[in-house]
């Protein structure tokens, strides 16, 4: 069994920066890809940024590439997402998730198979 604990996020003004962290416990040997998704009210959950098991490959949705940076520390089973130049339309709940098969399809980061979701962290960007 894998458990996810998320931290970070919060409120920031437009153009500001925030960081999200995700630590995984339990059967961590099972984990392949890790990363972040987001979902706003009435919107579909979408991939934001993913990272491969060895941290050698990263996968970003077009909407965040160049502004968000994902990093992974396997010694701590932690993934962090540094978000810069945040915009009001990115006010969402952000979810950490593990999965198999990191990829980018039609400009969106996604898993082949999602395995475990975190509870979500709110990011609020005010103008």
Short mmCIF file of C-alpha atoms in Angstrom, two decimals:
data_model
loop_
_atom_site.label_atom_id
_atom_site.label_comp_id
_atom_site.label_asym_id
_atom_site.label_seq_id
_atom_site.Cartn_x
_atom_site.Cartn_y
_atom_site.Cartn_z
CA UNK A 1 0.00 0.00 0.00
CA UNK A 2 1.18 3.51 -0.84
CA UNK A 3 0.16 6.63 1.05
CA UNK A 4 0.62 10.21 -0.10
CA UNK A 5 1.12 13.26 2.08
CA UNK A 6 0.99 16.66 0.41
CA UNK A 7 2.05 20.08 1.69
CA UNK A 8 2.47 23.59 0.41
CA UNK A 9 0.25 25.67 -1.81
CA UNK A 10 -1.84 28.50 -0.39
CA UNK A 11 -2.57 31.98 -1.66
CA UNK A 12 -0.51 34.29 -3.82
CA UNK A 13 -1.04 37.30 -6.01
CA UNK A 14 -0.84 37.09 -9.76
CA UNK A 15 2.70 36.56 -10.95
CA UNK A 16 3.77 35.11 -7.65
CA UNK A 17 5.32 31.76 -6.79
CA UNK A 18 4.34 28.79 -4.67
CA UNK A 19 5.70 25.35 -3.99
CA UNK A 20 3.97 22.02 -3.50
CA UNK A 21 5.55 18.94 -1.95
CA UNK A 22 4.47 15.34 -1.94
CA UNK A 23 5.94 12.57 0.20
CA UNK A 24 5.08 8.95 -0.35
CA UNK A 25 5.22 6.24 2.31
CA UNK A 26 4.51 2.53 2.38
CA UNK A 27 5.41 0.24 -0.51
CA UNK A 28 7.53 2.84 -2.23
CA UNK A 29 9.37 0.23 -4.27
CA UNK A 30 6.20 -0.04 -6.35
CA UNK A 31 6.29 3.60 -7.40
CA UNK A 32 7.21 4.52 -10.93
CA UNK A 33 6.08 7.97 -12.03
CA UNK A 34 5.07 10.71 -9.63
CA UNK A 35 3.61 14.10 -10.27
CA UNK A 36 0.89 16.68 -9.99
CA UNK A 37 -2.56 17.19 -11.42
CA UNK A 38 -5.03 20.01 -10.84
CA UNK A 39 -8.77 20.44 -10.91
CA UNK A 40 -10.96 23.49 -10.54
CA UNK A 41 -14.66 23.66 -9.84
CA UNK A 42 -16.57 22.32 -12.79
CA UNK A 43 -13.42 21.44 -14.67
CA UNK A 44 -11.80 18.17 -15.65
CA UNK A 45 -8.75 17.06 -13.69
CA UNK A 46 -5.65 17.70 -15.78
CA UNK A 47 -2.02 16.75 -15.60
CA UNK A 48 0.44 19.48 -14.73
CA UNK A 49 3.90 17.94 -14.37
CA UNK A 50 5.20 14.40 -13.97
CA UNK A 51 8.60 12.89 -13.33
CA UNK A 52 10.00 9.45 -14.00
CA UNK A 53 11.22 7.01 -11.39
CA UNK A 54 14.88 7.87 -11.84
CA UNK A 55 14.10 11.58 -12.16
CA UNK A 56 15.77 11.48 -15.54
CA UNK A 57 12.68 12.48 -17.46
CA UNK A 58 10.14 15.20 -16.81
CA UNK A 59 6.82 15.76 -18.49
CA UNK A 60 5.07 19.13 -18.51
CA UNK A 61 1.78 20.27 -19.88
CA UNK A 62 2.21 23.03 -22.43
CA UNK A 63 0.39 25.50 -20.19
CA UNK A 64 3.05 25.32 -17.46
CA UNK A 65 6.26 24.53 -19.31
CA UNK A 66 8.90 27.14 -18.56
CA UNK A 67 7.13 28.32 -15.40
CA UNK A 68 6.80 25.16 -13.29
CA UNK A 69 9.64 22.87 -12.26
CA UNK A 70 9.21 19.35 -10.91
CA UNK A 71 11.93 17.58 -8.97
CA UNK A 72 12.22 14.26 -7.22
CA UNK A 73 14.32 13.00 -4.31
CA UNK A 74 14.09 9.23 -4.12
CA UNK A 75 16.08 9.14 -0.87
CA UNK A 76 13.14 10.96 0.74
CA UNK A 77 10.41 9.64 -1.59
CA UNK A 78 9.46 13.25 -2.22
CA UNK A 79 8.43 15.22 -5.27
CA UNK A 80 8.29 19.01 -5.29
CA UNK A 81 6.63 21.33 -7.76
CA UNK A 82 7.94 24.87 -7.92
CA UNK A 83 5.38 27.16 -9.57
CA UNK A 84 6.29 30.60 -10.86
CA UNK A 85 4.35 33.40 -12.53
CA UNK A 86 1.04 31.98 -11.35
CA UNK A 87 -2.13 33.24 -12.99
CA UNK A 88 -5.69 33.52 -11.61
CA UNK A 89 -6.97 30.80 -13.93
CA UNK A 90 -4.58 28.41 -12.18
CA UNK A 91 -6.56 28.65 -8.97
CA UNK A 92 -7.31 24.98 -8.46
CA UNK A 93 -6.91 22.09 -6.12
CA UNK A 94 -3.62 20.38 -6.91
CA UNK A 95 -3.30 16.63 -6.42
CA UNK A 96 -0.19 14.52 -6.13
CA UNK A 97 -0.44 11.10 -7.71
CA UNK A 98 1.63 8.07 -8.53
CA UNK A 99 1.22 6.18 -11.73
CA UNK A 100 2.65 4.12 -14.55
CA UNK A 101 3.65 5.46 -17.89
CA UNK A 102 4.47 9.18 -17.76
CA UNK A 103 3.74 10.89 -21.05
CA UNK A 104 2.59 14.05 -22.77
CA UNK A 105 -0.33 13.68 -25.15
CA UNK A 106 -1.78 16.61 -27.06
CA UNK A 107 0.14 18.99 -24.86
CA UNK A 108 -1.11 17.48 -21.61
CA UNK A 109 0.95 15.50 -19.09
CA UNK A 110 -0.74 12.26 -18.17
CA UNK A 111 -0.24 8.75 -16.87
CA UNK A 112 -0.97 5.58 -18.71
CA UNK A 113 -2.43 4.34 -15.44
CA UNK A 114 -3.04 6.37 -12.29
CA UNK A 115 -2.40 4.41 -9.13
CA UNK A 116 -2.76 6.52 -5.96
CA UNK A 117 -4.13 10.05 -5.44
CA UNK A 118 -3.34 12.45 -2.65
CA UNK A 119 -6.00 14.50 -0.88
CA UNK A 120 -5.23 17.71 -2.70
CA UNK A 121 -3.85 21.14 -1.83
CA UNK A 122 -5.53 24.41 -2.68
CA UNK A 123 -3.69 27.01 -4.73
CA UNK A 124 -5.41 30.40 -4.91
CA UNK A 125 -4.09 33.10 -7.23
CA UNK A 126 -5.65 36.52 -6.82
CA UNK A 127 -5.48 39.39 -9.26
#
